[in-house]
């Protein structure tokens, strides 16, 4: 197990290093920040001074070397626009995005599992088929479109919920969260639901497939033959069977949720890190873009690592096979 | 009980006809399958024949007139044309724009998927066949690729590339190949250890023949399922990218671009500019997803009764 | 308790509740200030915020005419010497009096701001020496005649020297100031106790990305503003910004999209518009250097835009009225020069070029392009009002006279980088005249690159015309306002008659707000809370 652990962590670090290089080079190819940062009246001399102040006058390899050196010390650069450490800017926004993603995750489970199990138990019934068709719709509706429709309906027409932004925050274990107050929750509802819809459809699929497989399994047949109540069969045997894939996939999807929050946060003007990314791309604030992407890479790598390790811990075959390969 | 009693000898692999027919029959077991296939064929037909059925060529700027801009559905232009679905702010007939936009969206979706599928499948099969270091290297690259959300990669790529259908397709291939590589490699791993592969190897068949005639065909079912769903995914991704302001050129709008243009007018009650392309987009994605869904049910032997 | 007394109490209660909220104003701004430091970033949203907290020697009215602020009057003593009389009795929000020392400290600090993405040296470059014969008088010496000095003194804000521990004597020198102590870092200003200015408001709270709150400065020397606290909420996307207004989350928003005006008005809100100092124009590549291949132009091996007739054809092919009417929803003004009429140096008699596609086709044929040519028109898609849509309409009109045009539009950051590398033979962009004077537009857009310092910086069409250069240069050293305006008008006419640049329209900047408040639009497009009135 230890060897496996070390190897897996080594791979994770390598992934981060490769991604850092790719991300840095890709961002470097997008435009020249001075062109958008400088006041339009600035002449060539002033533009050169700005470039020098921001370290953009150095050759690419020097900039990259500096980035790597600083990154190794946990410094991903200072925002050109806000003149603050990029990581600090992102850290300020991170609780908002994490909160949004978690609430969306909860929504998707609350919506997805009951519907999925129901559809799995009665795959040929009307409800089962409707749920499946509904889940296809959930996959198919573009995120930004749903967001806009929800704003139009609930904020502008009905005036039930706020149109965007984040509600008042309270401190919970040092994190600023907004879901503890009613007002904060009201702000979260629409964006979280928008973000949750796609994942909810996914959970419906997983839960349905898991349920269908479970009811065919010998132990469920056996339980049924033993005369256990359907309720107990579902709650104990079926749920147990579907929870593993659902949790795994949702764990993996948490990362993509954070990424997709970019679109949702843009539509709802929600001050999370996704909004920061889009704004930073617009302003070519390279350090912030790079820091954001690096952070997402790290989140993904960590999630994958944890899932793998948990798997390995649960199922010895995995580490044996991997070791053999 | 199981339809997919896998062929045990090479000869049976080459004669796929009867299981195929059986699966087709099973595919159309549901009425919804007819509906989705019919809808999909209708949309594809509309897209393919757009230049002949569209009242206007929406990409020929000389045919547009901003004085006809933002007309409501059913309105008549200054020179007597009828705009059944209204016009956008450039005076573009929305019906024509949707037909052409559908063409671009489907084109982008299908071409990028076929390209990504070919690239990914080739890499996946290759990796599975080679095994060892090559395989682990390739799978690291796949993990790397999949460890990053497609939307972010595409966003950054297109920010650097600029606009263009070709560029969108390249970006979509870059973000999608890994799915196929992983899928194919997964099935190939299973197939690799089956008896018929042993048999083929014992017969000392050429490697290319083993890969293309035996390994690949048996990896196809999951690949088809993934590819179908990915077409829908690619179309949605393209629409989202267009919404975020990167993607296809404005003068040749895809459905996503049309929605984005209409988004500006949604609040002012000019619903048609955004709504109709939105409906077309959702219909296309839903139809493809439903077909993919049926395919999954049919091609996944474990769920068959 | 009798019914009437209960009713009265309820009324009073309601009154006090209303009273409290009536003093608060929430504004949805289109872009967030990047720092409270007035010297950090010379960009619109920062400059607008700055005017609430920090003031300058000279103010600017809604038409950008210089007006007294911390200086009550100014005049020239000779060609290169300006005298400013300081306003007596002005104190900073920390209670310290405003003196010449604070002005010198601010001028000295401007070039020292670390990591500044764009600083204000542009406005202090004209200062050669600063003297102060008495506490109420400030003498600024310039190198040669410098008519724009008062305008430039309105560009940057004055910070308190004491707030950051400057020495008792701060001395200005072009080569380097003395007595500054340790100048503050930009982030220091984000702390309300350090953001000390003389303005009508002081900083109360700054939560980046969420909101910035200012409150009334009770020691302000001028008329007290109506609003006790003002909250600026950055809502960068137009749709959510409008939705926030309609949902009552904010009281006022900047830049509502034109297409939403009807909806906003019919929902019981008001929309106001005012002419801005921003011209939307098309630059055509007129580079004459050797081996230059005009990018995006196909169907000819020459650069067609070197021929004045082709440029004229482009101008005549564009139906400006139609663009304003159909794309801009009537919220713009067709342009025939680079600055709209009430502003300094504009000519009332210069009308927009008349739409005449037949004449345009004829001119094209005469120039040797009877079959036209292919063209790519570059445009940003998130910088100016409906920029991408205007570009498409222009493409439509050019295509109709035979210049088959496609639009290559992209996000502003990419666009400006590509434009600065001369990637487009024709591009659409905008220019806001910071100083409110024609000299600024001419120098930036149509004078020959590097003709003189500060000339042709944004002339990415590389147009060059000796007459325009000379007249503009002369205007910039002519102190007498009337003579200067006359020179600027001549220069402007020379450039327009040569079709060196194709003006399209002046943007009109809109605001939307709830009933009960009023705002006078400013040509500089700033939203200034102390100028927002209650009706």
mmCIF file of C-alpha atoms in Angstrom, chain A residues 136-287:
data_model
loop_
_atom_site.group_PDB
_atom_site.id
_atom_site.type_symbol
_atom_site.label_atom_id
_atom_site.label_comp_id
_atom_site.label_asym_id
_atom_site.label_seq_id
_atom_site.Cartn_x
_atom_site.Cartn_y
_atom_site.Cartn_z
ATOM 1 C CA UNK A 136 -32.025 13.931 -20.959
ATOM 2 C CA UNK A 137 -33.440 17.425 -20.860
ATOM 3 C CA UNK A 138 -31.287 18.127 -17.828
ATOM 4 C CA UNK A 139 -28.230 17.076 -19.830
ATOM 5 C CA UNK A 140 -29.287 19.011 -22.851
ATOM 6 C CA UNK A 141 -30.280 22.457 -21.614
ATOM 7 C CA UNK A 142 -27.281 24.761 -21.816
ATOM 8 C CA UNK A 143 -26.278 26.063 -18.415
ATOM 9 C CA UNK A 144 -26.320 29.758 -19.341
ATOM 10 C CA UNK A 145 -29.737 29.468 -20.909
ATOM 11 C CA UNK A 146 -31.327 27.934 -17.810
ATOM 12 C CA UNK A 147 -29.742 30.603 -15.645
ATOM 13 C CA UNK A 148 -31.155 33.370 -17.750
ATOM 14 C CA UNK A 149 -34.622 31.842 -17.846
ATOM 15 C CA UNK A 150 -34.611 31.421 -14.065
ATOM 16 C CA UNK A 151 -33.588 35.048 -13.557
ATOM 17 C CA UNK A 152 -36.327 36.231 -15.884
ATOM 18 C CA UNK A 153 -38.941 34.142 -14.155
ATOM 19 C CA UNK A 154 -38.058 34.276 -10.462
ATOM 20 C CA UNK A 155 -36.258 37.601 -10.136
ATOM 21 C CA UNK A 156 -37.728 39.885 -12.756
ATOM 22 C CA UNK A 157 -41.268 38.608 -13.287
ATOM 23 C CA UNK A 158 -42.191 37.047 -9.930
ATOM 24 C CA UNK A 159 -39.681 38.995 -7.814
ATOM 25 C CA UNK A 160 -39.375 36.063 -5.403
ATOM 26 C CA UNK A 161 -35.634 35.728 -5.474
ATOM 27 C CA UNK A 162 -32.752 38.125 -6.003
ATOM 28 C CA UNK A 163 -31.355 38.377 -9.512
ATOM 29 C CA UNK A 164 -27.787 37.693 -8.592
ATOM 30 C CA UNK A 165 -24.916 38.522 -6.320
ATOM 31 C CA UNK A 166 -24.202 36.897 -2.964
ATOM 32 C CA UNK A 167 -26.134 37.394 0.245
ATOM 33 C CA UNK A 168 -24.790 38.442 3.652
ATOM 34 C CA UNK A 169 -22.137 36.134 5.021
ATOM 35 C CA UNK A 170 -21.460 34.762 8.465
ATOM 36 C CA UNK A 171 -18.327 33.157 9.741
ATOM 37 C CA UNK A 172 -18.280 29.390 10.107
ATOM 38 C CA UNK A 173 -15.010 27.807 11.232
ATOM 39 C CA UNK A 174 -13.254 30.867 9.843
ATOM 40 C CA UNK A 175 -14.918 30.619 6.453
ATOM 41 C CA UNK A 176 -17.317 33.249 5.222
ATOM 42 C CA UNK A 177 -20.487 31.409 4.281
ATOM 43 C CA UNK A 178 -23.879 32.705 3.310
ATOM 44 C CA UNK A 179 -26.114 29.635 3.539
ATOM 45 C CA UNK A 180 -26.743 30.099 7.233
ATOM 46 C CA UNK A 181 -28.997 33.114 6.792
ATOM 47 C CA UNK A 182 -32.280 33.114 4.939
ATOM 48 C CA UNK A 183 -31.214 36.079 2.829
ATOM 49 C CA UNK A 184 -27.971 34.348 1.926
ATOM 50 C CA UNK A 185 -29.804 31.178 1.018
ATOM 51 C CA UNK A 186 -32.192 33.103 -1.194
ATOM 52 C CA UNK A 187 -29.214 34.382 -3.188
ATOM 53 C CA UNK A 188 -27.870 30.866 -3.506
ATOM 54 C CA UNK A 189 -31.019 29.143 -4.708
ATOM 55 C CA UNK A 190 -31.055 30.079 -8.386
ATOM 56 C CA UNK A 191 -27.346 29.756 -9.192
ATOM 57 C CA UNK A 192 -27.050 26.540 -7.217
ATOM 58 C CA UNK A 193 -30.071 25.065 -8.952
ATOM 59 C CA UNK A 194 -28.717 26.091 -12.358
ATOM 60 C CA UNK A 195 -25.406 24.478 -11.560
ATOM 61 C CA UNK A 196 -27.069 21.399 -10.059
ATOM 62 C CA UNK A 197 -29.342 20.560 -12.962
ATOM 63 C CA UNK A 198 -26.740 18.871 -15.121
ATOM 64 C CA UNK A 199 -25.333 16.904 -12.207
ATOM 65 C CA UNK A 200 -28.810 15.976 -11.034
ATOM 66 C CA UNK A 201 -29.444 14.429 -14.438
ATOM 67 C CA UNK A 202 -26.197 12.539 -14.062
ATOM 68 C CA UNK A 203 -27.157 11.308 -10.616
ATOM 69 C CA UNK A 204 -30.536 10.174 -11.936
ATOM 70 C CA UNK A 205 -28.680 8.112 -14.526
ATOM 71 C CA UNK A 206 -26.268 6.612 -12.045
ATOM 72 C CA UNK A 207 -28.937 5.889 -9.492
ATOM 73 C CA UNK A 208 -31.202 4.303 -12.081
ATOM 74 C CA UNK A 209 -28.470 2.157 -13.545
ATOM 75 C CA UNK A 210 -27.288 1.171 -10.083
ATOM 76 C CA UNK A 211 -30.808 0.290 -9.017
ATOM 77 C CA UNK A 212 -31.429 -1.759 -12.117
ATOM 78 C CA UNK A 213 -28.245 -3.665 -11.617
ATOM 79 C CA UNK A 214 -28.914 -4.094 -7.942
ATOM 80 C CA UNK A 215 -32.353 -5.591 -8.397
ATOM 81 C CA UNK A 216 -30.823 -8.191 -10.699
ATOM 82 C CA UNK A 217 -28.102 -9.068 -8.203
ATOM 83 C CA UNK A 218 -28.358 -12.326 -6.422
ATOM 84 C CA UNK A 219 -28.335 -10.814 -2.972
ATOM 85 C CA UNK A 220 -31.286 -8.584 -3.778
ATOM 86 C CA UNK A 221 -33.155 -11.468 -5.330
ATOM 87 C CA UNK A 222 -32.300 -13.450 -2.294
ATOM 88 C CA UNK A 223 -33.481 -10.682 0.007
ATOM 89 C CA UNK A 224 -36.680 -10.481 -1.953
ATOM 90 C CA UNK A 225 -37.112 -14.227 -1.806
ATOM 91 C CA UNK A 226 -36.566 -14.022 1.918
ATOM 92 C CA UNK A 227 -39.579 -11.733 2.019
ATOM 93 C CA UNK A 228 -37.910 -8.503 3.044
ATOM 94 C CA UNK A 229 -40.088 -5.447 2.546
ATOM 95 C CA UNK A 230 -39.464 -3.576 -0.713
ATOM 96 C CA UNK A 231 -38.826 -0.472 1.358
ATOM 97 C CA UNK A 232 -36.039 -2.168 3.244
ATOM 98 C CA UNK A 233 -34.601 -3.637 0.094
ATOM 99 C CA UNK A 234 -34.403 -0.231 -1.492
ATOM 100 C CA UNK A 235 -33.082 1.574 1.560
ATOM 101 C CA UNK A 236 -30.480 -0.973 2.516
ATOM 102 C CA UNK A 237 -29.442 -3.014 -0.470
ATOM 103 C CA UNK A 238 -30.162 -0.830 -3.441
ATOM 104 C CA UNK A 239 -28.969 2.425 -1.900
ATOM 105 C CA UNK A 240 -25.803 0.745 -0.731
ATOM 106 C CA UNK A 241 -25.187 -0.470 -4.234
ATOM 107 C CA UNK A 242 -25.687 2.925 -5.856
ATOM 108 C CA UNK A 243 -24.011 5.112 -3.268
ATOM 109 C CA UNK A 244 -20.493 4.051 -4.239
ATOM 110 C CA UNK A 245 -20.720 5.062 -7.907
ATOM 111 C CA UNK A 246 -22.743 8.167 -7.040
ATOM 112 C CA UNK A 247 -20.265 9.348 -4.447
ATOM 113 C CA UNK A 248 -17.310 8.542 -6.681
ATOM 114 C CA UNK A 249 -18.707 10.330 -9.675
ATOM 115 C CA UNK A 250 -19.894 13.306 -7.668
ATOM 116 C CA UNK A 251 -16.505 13.531 -6.051
ATOM 117 C CA UNK A 252 -14.944 13.634 -9.481
ATOM 118 C CA UNK A 253 -17.603 16.036 -10.681
ATOM 119 C CA UNK A 254 -17.006 18.497 -7.857
ATOM 120 C CA UNK A 255 -14.027 19.726 -9.810
ATOM 121 C CA UNK A 256 -15.977 20.155 -13.009
ATOM 122 C CA UNK A 257 -18.677 21.892 -11.015
ATOM 123 C CA UNK A 258 -16.151 24.428 -9.856
ATOM 124 C CA UNK A 259 -15.133 24.846 -13.479
ATOM 125 C CA UNK A 260 -18.701 25.180 -14.713
ATOM 126 C CA UNK A 261 -19.336 27.715 -11.992
ATOM 127 C CA UNK A 262 -17.503 30.008 -14.422
ATOM 128 C CA UNK A 263 -20.608 30.142 -16.604
ATOM 129 C CA UNK A 264 -23.124 30.205 -13.755
ATOM 130 C CA UNK A 265 -21.268 32.905 -11.872
ATOM 131 C CA UNK A 266 -21.104 35.005 -15.022
ATOM 132 C CA UNK A 267 -24.839 34.775 -15.562
ATOM 133 C CA UNK A 268 -25.682 35.485 -11.914
ATOM 134 C CA UNK A 269 -22.937 38.050 -11.258
ATOM 135 C CA UNK A 270 -21.966 35.836 -8.334
ATOM 136 C CA UNK A 271 -18.669 36.976 -6.822
ATOM 137 C CA UNK A 272 -16.869 33.639 -6.911
ATOM 138 C CA UNK A 273 -13.587 32.616 -8.448
ATOM 139 C CA UNK A 274 -15.167 31.737 -11.782
ATOM 140 C CA UNK A 275 -16.345 35.299 -12.198
ATOM 141 C CA UNK A 276 -12.867 36.405 -11.211
ATOM 142 C CA UNK A 277 -11.449 34.186 -13.958
ATOM 143 C CA UNK A 278 -13.695 35.611 -16.672
ATOM 144 C CA UNK A 279 -13.006 39.168 -15.519
ATOM 145 C CA UNK A 280 -9.290 38.394 -15.393
ATOM 146 C CA UNK A 281 -9.317 36.974 -18.920
ATOM 147 C CA UNK A 282 -11.031 40.170 -20.045
ATOM 148 C CA UNK A 283 -8.310 42.227 -18.388
ATOM 149 C CA UNK A 284 -5.505 39.806 -19.303
ATOM 150 C CA UNK A 285 -4.530 39.646 -15.661
ATOM 151 C CA UNK A 286 -2.167 36.744 -16.321
ATOM 152 C CA UNK A 287 -1.075 35.927 -12.763
#
